Amino acid sequence: MWMVLIGLMMRQVLSHPNCPECGGDRIRPVDMRTATLVVDGEKVPAAWMYRQCQGCQARLKWDIGQDKWVELEPGEWEEVIRNAEEIPS
């Protein structure tokens, strides 16, 4: 199961879906998160790619397992940015 998730993550890192807000293709990666969720009593891997459109500045979250854009939770983007800034370059 983890190998499938790793494959999906690699595909998402290398691909560039169009922005759902403006349709542009200038989306930059900001951060990626992984987690283990419990669904129907079973642990399943999950991963999200956070991106920002360089055209319209939309803040975006791509659910890698569902292969679609999903809505950000309140305050989620600020946490993503704060954590991304803490990573040494």
PDB file of N, CA and C in Angstrom:
ATOM      1  N   MET A   1       0.820  -1.195   0.000  1.00  0.00           N
ATOM      2  CA  MET A   1       0.000   0.000   0.000  1.00  0.00           C
ATOM      3  C   MET A   1       0.865   1.261   0.000  1.00  0.00           C
ATOM      4  N   TRP A   2       1.949   1.257   0.796  1.00  0.00           N
ATOM      5  CA  TRP A   2       2.829   2.418   0.848  1.00  0.00           C
ATOM      6  C   TRP A   2       3.517   2.646  -0.484  1.00  0.00           C
ATOM      7  N   MET A   3       3.844   1.574  -1.199  1.00  0.00           N
ATOM      8  CA  MET A   3       4.500   1.735  -2.501  1.00  0.00           C
ATOM      9  C   MET A   3       3.588   2.445  -3.489  1.00  0.00           C
ATOM     10  N   VAL A   4       2.300   2.141  -3.430  1.00  0.00           N
ATOM     11  CA  VAL A   4       1.329   2.813  -4.303  1.00  0.00           C
ATOM     12  C   VAL A   4       1.289   4.302  -3.968  1.00  0.00           C
ATOM     13  N   LEU A   5       1.250   4.616  -2.669  1.00  0.00           N
ATOM     14  CA  LEU A   5       1.215   6.020  -2.257  1.00  0.00           C
ATOM     15  C   LEU A   5       2.485   6.749  -2.680  1.00  0.00           C
ATOM     16  N   ILE A   6       3.629   6.111  -2.530  1.00  0.00           N
ATOM     17  CA  ILE A   6       4.894   6.728  -2.946  1.00  0.00           C
ATOM     18  C   ILE A   6       4.877   6.986  -4.452  1.00  0.00           C
ATOM     19  N   GLY A   7       4.370   6.034  -5.222  1.00  0.00           N
ATOM     20  CA  GLY A   7       4.261   6.224  -6.677  1.00  0.00           C
ATOM     21  C   GLY A   7       3.347   7.380  -7.027  1.00  0.00           C
ATOM     22  N   LEU A   8       2.211   7.472  -6.345  1.00  0.00           N
ATOM     23  CA  LEU A   8       1.282   8.583  -6.586  1.00  0.00           C
ATOM     24  C   LEU A   8       1.918   9.915  -6.208  1.00  0.00           C
ATOM     25  N   MET A   9       2.667   9.936  -5.113  1.00  0.00           N
ATOM     26  CA  MET A   9       3.328  11.166  -4.690  1.00  0.00           C
ATOM     27  C   MET A   9       4.351  11.614  -5.725  1.00  0.00           C
ATOM     28  N   MET A  10       5.130  10.692  -6.237  1.00  0.00           N
ATOM     29  CA  MET A  10       6.131  11.041  -7.245  1.00  0.00           C
ATOM     30  C   MET A  10       5.467  11.591  -8.504  1.00  0.00           C
ATOM     31  N   ARG A  11       4.363  10.976  -8.904  1.00  0.00           N
ATOM     32  CA  ARG A  11       3.645  11.452 -10.089  1.00  0.00           C
ATOM     33  C   ARG A  11       3.155  12.884  -9.872  1.00  0.00           C
ATOM     34  N   GLN A  12       2.648  13.181  -8.665  1.00  0.00           N
ATOM     35  CA  GLN A  12       2.142  14.514  -8.383  1.00  0.00           C
ATOM     36  C   GLN A  12       3.254  15.547  -8.318  1.00  0.00           C
ATOM     37  N   VAL A  13       4.402  15.170  -7.786  1.00  0.00           N
ATOM     38  CA  VAL A  13       5.528  16.097  -7.721  1.00  0.00           C
ATOM     39  C   VAL A  13       5.981  16.467  -9.123  1.00  0.00           C
ATOM     40  N   LEU A  14       5.965  15.503 -10.022  1.00  0.00           N
ATOM     41  CA  LEU A  14       6.447  15.738 -11.379  1.00  0.00           C
ATOM     42  C   LEU A  14       5.390  16.340 -12.305  1.00  0.00           C
ATOM     43  N   SER A  15       4.113  16.180 -11.973  1.00  0.00           N
ATOM     44  CA  SER A  15       3.064  16.709 -12.844  1.00  0.00           C
ATOM     45  C   SER A  15       2.637  18.104 -12.387  1.00  0.00           C
ATOM     46  N   HIS A  16       2.006  18.816 -13.269  1.00  0.00           N
ATOM     47  CA  HIS A  16       1.562  20.176 -12.970  1.00  0.00           C
ATOM     48  C   HIS A  16       0.115  20.335 -13.423  1.00  0.00           C
ATOM     49  N   PRO A  17      -0.871  19.999 -12.580  1.00  0.00           N
ATOM     50  CA  PRO A  17      -2.265  20.206 -12.966  1.00  0.00           C
ATOM     51  C   PRO A  17      -2.569  21.696 -13.076  1.00  0.00           C
ATOM     52  N   ASN A  18      -3.550  22.037 -13.879  1.00  0.00           N
ATOM     53  CA  ASN A  18      -3.937  23.440 -14.037  1.00  0.00           C
ATOM     54  C   ASN A  18      -4.654  23.943 -12.793  1.00  0.00           C
ATOM     55  N   CYS A  19      -4.551  25.237 -12.561  1.00  0.00           N
ATOM     56  CA  CYS A  19      -5.192  25.883 -11.422  1.00  0.00           C
ATOM     57  C   CYS A  19      -6.715  25.783 -11.569  1.00  0.00           C
ATOM     58  N   PRO A  20      -7.417  25.340 -10.524  1.00  0.00           N
ATOM     59  CA  PRO A  20      -8.879  25.258 -10.606  1.00  0.00           C
ATOM     60  C   PRO A  20      -9.555  26.627 -10.567  1.00  0.00           C
ATOM     61  N   GLU A  21      -8.815  27.654 -10.140  1.00  0.00           N
ATOM     62  CA  GLU A  21      -9.384  29.006 -10.046  1.00  0.00           C
ATOM     63  C   GLU A  21      -9.302  29.761 -11.370  1.00  0.00           C
ATOM     64  N   CYS A  22      -8.109  29.775 -11.988  1.00  0.00           N
ATOM     65  CA  CYS A  22      -7.924  30.581 -13.202  1.00  0.00           C
ATOM     66  C   CYS A  22      -7.600  29.735 -14.444  1.00  0.00           C
ATOM     67  N   GLY A  23      -7.335  28.448 -14.255  1.00  0.00           N
ATOM     68  CA  GLY A  23      -7.005  27.586 -15.393  1.00  0.00           C
ATOM     69  C   GLY A  23      -5.555  27.674 -15.832  1.00  0.00           C
ATOM     70  N   GLY A  24      -4.764  28.516 -15.151  1.00  0.00           N
ATOM     71  CA  GLY A  24      -3.359  28.689 -15.517  1.00  0.00           C
ATOM     72  C   GLY A  24      -2.517  27.470 -15.170  1.00  0.00           C
ATOM     73  N   ASP A  25      -1.329  27.425 -15.753  1.00  0.00           N
ATOM     74  CA  ASP A  25      -0.448  26.277 -15.520  1.00  0.00           C
ATOM     75  C   ASP A  25       0.813  26.658 -14.754  1.00  0.00           C
ATOM     76  N   ARG A  26       0.818  27.832 -14.129  1.00  0.00           N
ATOM     77  CA  ARG A  26       1.985  28.305 -13.375  1.00  0.00           C
ATOM     78  C   ARG A  26       1.771  28.065 -11.882  1.00  0.00           C
ATOM     79  N   ILE A  27       1.762  26.792 -11.471  1.00  0.00           N
ATOM     80  CA  ILE A  27       1.527  26.434 -10.079  1.00  0.00           C
ATOM     81  C   ILE A  27       2.833  25.939  -9.479  1.00  0.00           C
ATOM     82  N   ARG A  28       3.232  26.553  -8.367  1.00  0.00           N
ATOM     83  CA  ARG A  28       4.490  26.133  -7.738  1.00  0.00           C
ATOM     84  C   ARG A  28       4.199  25.310  -6.486  1.00  0.00           C
ATOM     85  N   PRO A  29       5.003  24.279  -6.251  1.00  0.00           N
ATOM     86  CA  PRO A  29       4.855  23.497  -5.020  1.00  0.00           C
ATOM     87  C   PRO A  29       5.293  24.313  -3.811  1.00  0.00           C
ATOM     88  N   VAL A  30       4.588  24.186  -2.713  1.00  0.00           N
ATOM     89  CA  VAL A  30       4.923  24.885  -1.483  1.00  0.00           C
ATOM     90  C   VAL A  30       5.341  23.882  -0.408  1.00  0.00           C
ATOM     91  N   ASP A  31       4.582  22.796  -0.264  1.00  0.00           N
ATOM     92  CA  ASP A  31       4.863  21.801   0.764  1.00  0.00           C
ATOM     93  C   ASP A  31       4.104  20.518   0.439  1.00  0.00           C
ATOM     94  N   MET A  32       4.510  19.432   1.100  1.00  0.00           N
ATOM     95  CA  MET A  32       3.800  18.165   0.953  1.00  0.00           C
ATOM     96  C   MET A  32       3.710  17.540   2.341  1.00  0.00           C
ATOM     97  N   ARG A  33       2.570  16.937   2.631  1.00  0.00           N
ATOM     98  CA  ARG A  33       2.357  16.316   3.935  1.00  0.00           C
ATOM     99  C   ARG A  33       1.875  14.885   3.751  1.00  0.00           C
ATOM    100  N   THR A  34       2.272  14.041   4.676  1.00  0.00           N
ATOM    101  CA  THR A  34       1.774  12.667   4.708  1.00  0.00           C
ATOM    102  C   THR A  34       1.197  12.399   6.090  1.00  0.00           C
ATOM    103  N   ALA A  35       0.293  11.443   6.159  1.00  0.00           N
ATOM    104  CA  ALA A  35      -0.326  11.081   7.431  1.00  0.00           C
ATOM    105  C   ALA A  35      -0.872   9.664   7.320  1.00  0.00           C
ATOM    106  N   THR A  36      -1.202   9.116   8.460  1.00  0.00           N
ATOM    107  CA  THR A  36      -1.911   7.844   8.506  1.00  0.00           C
ATOM    108  C   THR A  36      -3.277   8.133   9.089  1.00  0.00           C
ATOM    109  N   LEU A  37      -4.323   7.800   8.335  1.00  0.00           N
ATOM    110  CA  LEU A  37      -5.692   8.029   8.775  1.00  0.00           C
ATOM    111  C   LEU A  37      -6.337   6.701   9.149  1.00  0.00           C
ATOM    112  N   VAL A  38      -7.340   6.750   9.994  1.00  0.00           N
ATOM    113  CA  VAL A  38      -8.108   5.555  10.321  1.00  0.00           C
ATOM    114  C   VAL A  38      -9.449   5.667   9.609  1.00  0.00           C
ATOM    115  N   VAL A  39      -9.706   4.737   8.676  1.00  0.00           N
ATOM    116  CA  VAL A  39     -10.944   4.703   7.912  1.00  0.00           C
ATOM    117  C   VAL A  39     -11.587   3.346   8.138  1.00  0.00           C
ATOM    118  N   ASP A  40     -12.799   3.345   8.668  1.00  0.00           N
ATOM    119  CA  ASP A  40     -13.508   2.101   8.983  1.00  0.00           C
ATOM    120  C   ASP A  40     -12.654   1.158   9.828  1.00  0.00           C
ATOM    121  N   GLY A  41     -11.929   1.723  10.791  1.00  0.00           N
ATOM    122  CA  GLY A  41     -11.118   0.927  11.693  1.00  0.00           C
ATOM    123  C   GLY A  41      -9.778   0.474  11.144  1.00  0.00           C
ATOM    124  N   GLU A  42      -9.468   0.822   9.902  1.00  0.00           N
ATOM    125  CA  GLU A  42      -8.194   0.437   9.295  1.00  0.00           C
ATOM    126  C   GLU A  42      -7.319   1.663   9.084  1.00  0.00           C
ATOM    127  N   LYS A  43      -6.011   1.482   9.310  1.00  0.00           N
ATOM    128  CA  LYS A  43      -5.061   2.568   9.055  1.00  0.00           C
ATOM    129  C   LYS A  43      -4.737   2.609   7.568  1.00  0.00           C
ATOM    130  N   VAL A  44      -4.841   3.801   6.981  1.00  0.00           N
ATOM    131  CA  VAL A  44      -4.531   3.978   5.564  1.00  0.00           C
ATOM    132  C   VAL A  44      -3.626   5.195   5.393  1.00  0.00           C
ATOM    133  N   PRO A  45      -2.670   5.121   4.460  1.00  0.00           N
ATOM    134  CA  PRO A  45      -1.800   6.277   4.229  1.00  0.00           C
ATOM    135  C   PRO A  45      -2.539   7.376   3.465  1.00  0.00           C
ATOM    136  N   ALA A  46      -2.150   8.608   3.722  1.00  0.00           N
ATOM    137  CA  ALA A  46      -2.738   9.748   3.018  1.00  0.00           C
ATOM    138  C   ALA A  46      -1.620  10.764   2.752  1.00  0.00           C
ATOM    139  N   ALA A  47      -1.786  11.556   1.694  1.00  0.00           N
ATOM    140  CA  ALA A  47      -0.783  12.574   1.366  1.00  0.00           C
ATOM    141  C   ALA A  47      -1.452  13.724   0.620  1.00  0.00           C
ATOM    142  N   TRP A  48      -0.924  14.928   0.868  1.00  0.00           N
ATOM    143  CA  TRP A  48      -1.442  16.134   0.230  1.00  0.00           C
ATOM    144  C   TRP A  48      -0.286  16.976  -0.268  1.00  0.00           C
ATOM    145  N   MET A  49      -0.481  17.614  -1.413  1.00  0.00           N
ATOM    146  CA  MET A  49       0.500  18.537  -1.973  1.00  0.00           C
ATOM    147  C   MET A  49      -0.111  19.932  -1.916  1.00  0.00           C
ATOM    148  N   TYR A  50       0.606  20.846  -1.279  1.00  0.00           N
ATOM    149  CA  TYR A  50       0.153  22.233  -1.196  1.00  0.00           C
ATOM    150  C   TYR A  50       0.864  23.026  -2.275  1.00  0.00           C
ATOM    151  N   ARG A  51       0.090  23.798  -3.018  1.00  0.00           N
ATOM    152  CA  ARG A  51       0.633  24.563  -4.140  1.00  0.00           C
ATOM    153  C   ARG A  51       0.014  25.950  -4.165  1.00  0.00           C
ATOM    154  N   GLN A  52       0.703  26.864  -4.872  1.00  0.00           N
ATOM    155  CA  GLN A  52       0.158  28.210  -5.048  1.00  0.00           C
ATOM    156  C   GLN A  52       0.284  28.595  -6.509  1.00  0.00           C
ATOM    157  N   CYS A  53      -0.821  29.126  -7.056  1.00  0.00           N
ATOM    158  CA  CYS A  53      -0.831  29.562  -8.453  1.00  0.00           C
ATOM    159  C   CYS A  53      -0.072  30.878  -8.559  1.00  0.00           C
ATOM    160  N   GLN A  54       0.863  30.948  -9.486  1.00  0.00           N
ATOM    161  CA  GLN A  54       1.635  32.169  -9.694  1.00  0.00           C
ATOM    162  C   GLN A  54       0.851  33.197 -10.497  1.00  0.00           C
ATOM    163  N   GLY A  55      -0.237  32.765 -11.136  1.00  0.00           N
ATOM    164  CA  GLY A  55      -1.061  33.699 -11.900  1.00  0.00           C
ATOM    165  C   GLY A  55      -2.051  34.439 -11.023  1.00  0.00           C
ATOM    166  N   CYS A  56      -2.914  33.689 -10.316  1.00  0.00           N
ATOM    167  CA  CYS A  56      -3.973  34.320  -9.521  1.00  0.00           C
ATOM    168  C   CYS A  56      -3.707  34.261  -8.023  1.00  0.00           C
ATOM    169  N   GLN A  57      -2.588  33.677  -7.613  1.00  0.00           N
ATOM    170  CA  GLN A  57      -2.191  33.558  -6.200  1.00  0.00           C
ATOM    171  C   GLN A  57      -3.102  32.649  -5.379  1.00  0.00           C
ATOM    172  N   ALA A  58      -3.904  31.808  -6.035  1.00  0.00           N
ATOM    173  CA  ALA A  58      -4.780  30.877  -5.312  1.00  0.00           C
ATOM    174  C   ALA A  58      -3.943  29.929  -4.467  1.00  0.00           C
ATOM    175  N   ARG A  59      -4.429  29.641  -3.272  1.00  0.00           N
ATOM    176  CA  ARG A  59      -3.793  28.693  -2.361  1.00  0.00           C
ATOM    177  C   ARG A  59      -4.508  27.360  -2.540  1.00  0.00           C
ATOM    178  N   LEU A  60      -3.753  26.326  -2.879  1.00  0.00           N
ATOM    179  CA  LEU A  60      -4.353  25.077  -3.327  1.00  0.00           C
ATOM    180  C   LEU A  60      -3.860  23.870  -2.542  1.00  0.00           C
ATOM    181  N   LYS A  61      -4.729  22.867  -2.437  1.00  0.00           N
ATOM    182  CA  LYS A  61      -4.390  21.612  -1.767  1.00  0.00           C
ATOM    183  C   LYS A  61      -4.833  20.467  -2.677  1.00  0.00           C
ATOM    184  N   TRP A  62      -3.877  19.615  -3.044  1.00  0.00           N
ATOM    185  CA  TRP A  62      -4.144  18.474  -3.914  1.00  0.00           C
ATOM    186  C   TRP A  62      -4.094  17.210  -3.066  1.00  0.00           C
ATOM    187  N   ASP A  63      -5.193  16.454  -3.027  1.00  0.00           N
ATOM    188  CA  ASP A  63      -5.221  15.178  -2.312  1.00  0.00           C
ATOM    189  C   ASP A  63      -4.676  14.121  -3.252  1.00  0.00           C
ATOM    190  N   ILE A  64      -3.485  13.622  -2.941  1.00  0.00           N
ATOM    191  CA  ILE A  64      -2.806  12.691  -3.842  1.00  0.00           C
ATOM    192  C   ILE A  64      -3.566  11.382  -3.962  1.00  0.00           C
ATOM    193  N   GLY A  65      -4.085  10.863  -2.862  1.00  0.00           N
ATOM    194  CA  GLY A  65      -4.817   9.598  -2.896  1.00  0.00           C
ATOM    195  C   GLY A  65      -6.116   9.680  -3.677  1.00  0.00           C
ATOM    196  N   GLN A  66      -6.812  10.832  -3.587  1.00  0.00           N
ATOM    197  CA  GLN A  66      -8.071  11.012  -4.309  1.00  0.00           C
ATOM    198  C   GLN A  66      -7.855  11.586  -5.701  1.00  0.00           C
ATOM    199  N   ASP A  67      -6.627  12.053  -5.981  1.00  0.00           N
ATOM    200  CA  ASP A  67      -6.275  12.621  -7.275  1.00  0.00           C
ATOM    201  C   ASP A  67      -7.195  13.787  -7.656  1.00  0.00           C
ATOM    202  N   LYS A  68      -7.369  14.724  -6.688  1.00  0.00           N
ATOM    203  CA  LYS A  68      -8.218  15.893  -6.964  1.00  0.00           C
ATOM    204  C   LYS A  68      -7.888  17.022  -6.000  1.00  0.00           C
ATOM    205  N   TRP A  69      -8.307  18.238  -6.386  1.00  0.00           N
ATOM    206  CA  TRP A  69      -8.172  19.400  -5.518  1.00  0.00           C
ATOM    207  C   TRP A  69      -9.192  19.275  -4.400  1.00  0.00           C
ATOM    208  N   VAL A  70      -8.799  19.657  -3.177  1.00  0.00           N
ATOM    209  CA  VAL A  70      -9.709  19.657  -2.031  1.00  0.00           C
ATOM    210  C   VAL A  70      -9.607  20.995  -1.311  1.00  0.00           C
ATOM    211  N   GLU A  71     -10.614  21.295  -0.513  1.00  0.00           N
ATOM    212  CA  GLU A  71     -10.676  22.582   0.180  1.00  0.00           C
ATOM    213  C   GLU A  71      -9.734  22.605   1.378  1.00  0.00           C
ATOM    214  N   LEU A  72      -9.090  23.726   1.573  1.00  0.00           N
ATOM    215  CA  LEU A  72      -8.233  23.937   2.741  1.00  0.00           C
ATOM    216  C   LEU A  72      -9.086  24.149   3.981  1.00  0.00           C
ATOM    217  N   GLU A  73      -8.636  23.625   5.110  1.00  0.00           N
ATOM    218  CA  GLU A  73      -9.296  23.880   6.391  1.00  0.00           C
ATOM    219  C   GLU A  73      -8.910  25.292   6.843  1.00  0.00           C
ATOM    220  N   PRO A  74      -9.741  25.939   7.673  1.00  0.00           N
ATOM    221  CA  PRO A  74      -9.385  27.268   8.190  1.00  0.00           C
ATOM    222  C   PRO A  74      -8.037  27.224   8.923  1.00  0.00           C
ATOM    223  N   GLY A  75      -7.142  28.133   8.595  1.00  0.00           N
ATOM    224  CA  GLY A  75      -5.831  28.212   9.225  1.00  0.00           C
ATOM    225  C   GLY A  75      -4.802  27.228   8.693  1.00  0.00           C
ATOM    226  N   GLU A  76      -5.206  26.332   7.802  1.00  0.00           N
ATOM    227  CA  GLU A  76      -4.292  25.302   7.300  1.00  0.00           C
ATOM    228  C   GLU A  76      -3.153  25.894   6.478  1.00  0.00           C
ATOM    229  N   TRP A  77      -3.448  26.860   5.617  1.00  0.00           N
ATOM    230  CA  TRP A  77      -2.415  27.443   4.756  1.00  0.00           C
ATOM    231  C   TRP A  77      -1.333  28.130   5.592  1.00  0.00           C
ATOM    232  N   GLU A  78      -1.744  28.860   6.619  1.00  0.00           N
ATOM    233  CA  GLU A  78      -0.784  29.554   7.474  1.00  0.00           C
ATOM    234  C   GLU A  78       0.162  28.555   8.142  1.00  0.00           C
ATOM    235  N   GLU A  79      -0.364  27.415   8.580  1.00  0.00           N
ATOM    236  CA  GLU A  79       0.474  26.374   9.184  1.00  0.00           C
ATOM    237  C   GLU A  79       1.446  25.792   8.161  1.00  0.00           C
ATOM    238  N   VAL A  80       0.969  25.574   6.935  1.00  0.00           N
ATOM    239  CA  VAL A  80       1.828  25.041   5.868  1.00  0.00           C
ATOM    240  C   VAL A  80       2.979  26.002   5.599  1.00  0.00           C
ATOM    241  N   ILE A  81       2.687  27.276   5.465  1.00  0.00           N
ATOM    242  CA  ILE A  81       3.713  28.284   5.194  1.00  0.00           C
ATOM    243  C   ILE A  81       4.709  28.369   6.350  1.00  0.00           C
ATOM    244  N   ARG A  82       4.202  28.368   7.569  1.00  0.00           N
ATOM    245  CA  ARG A  82       5.063  28.449   8.745  1.00  0.00           C
ATOM    246  C   ARG A  82       6.034  27.251   8.779  1.00  0.00           C
ATOM    247  N   ASN A  83       5.533  26.050   8.525  1.00  0.00           N
ATOM    248  CA  ASN A  83       6.376  24.863   8.529  1.00  0.00           C
ATOM    249  C   ASN A  83       7.344  24.860   7.362  1.00  0.00           C
ATOM    250  N   ALA A  84       6.926  25.337   6.200  1.00  0.00           N
ATOM    251  CA  ALA A  84       7.805  25.372   5.022  1.00  0.00           C
ATOM    252  C   ALA A  84       8.956  26.354   5.248  1.00  0.00           C
ATOM    253  N   GLU A  85       8.701  27.450   5.962  1.00  0.00           N
ATOM    254  CA  GLU A  85       9.752  28.444   6.237  1.00  0.00           C
ATOM    255  C   GLU A  85      10.781  27.917   7.221  1.00  0.00           C
ATOM    256  N   GLU A  86      10.416  26.936   8.045  1.00  0.00           N
ATOM    257  CA  GLU A  86      11.328  26.382   9.036  1.00  0.00           C
ATOM    258  C   GLU A  86      12.329  25.405   8.428  1.00  0.00           C
ATOM    259  N   ILE A  87      12.067  24.925   7.214  1.00  0.00           N
ATOM    260  CA  ILE A  87      12.948  23.967   6.561  1.00  0.00           C
ATOM    261  C   ILE A  87      14.192  24.714   6.064  1.00  0.00           C
ATOM    262  N   PRO A  88      15.391  24.288   6.490  1.00  0.00           N
ATOM    263  CA  PRO A  88      16.602  24.976   6.019  1.00  0.00           C
ATOM    264  C   PRO A  88      16.824  24.755   4.525  1.00  0.00           C
ATOM    265  N   SER A  89      17.315  25.776   3.852  1.00  0.00           N
ATOM    266  CA  SER A  89      17.554  25.653   2.399  1.00  0.00           C
ATOM    267  C   SER A  89      18.966  25.249   2.096  1.00  0.00           C
TER     268      SER A  89
END
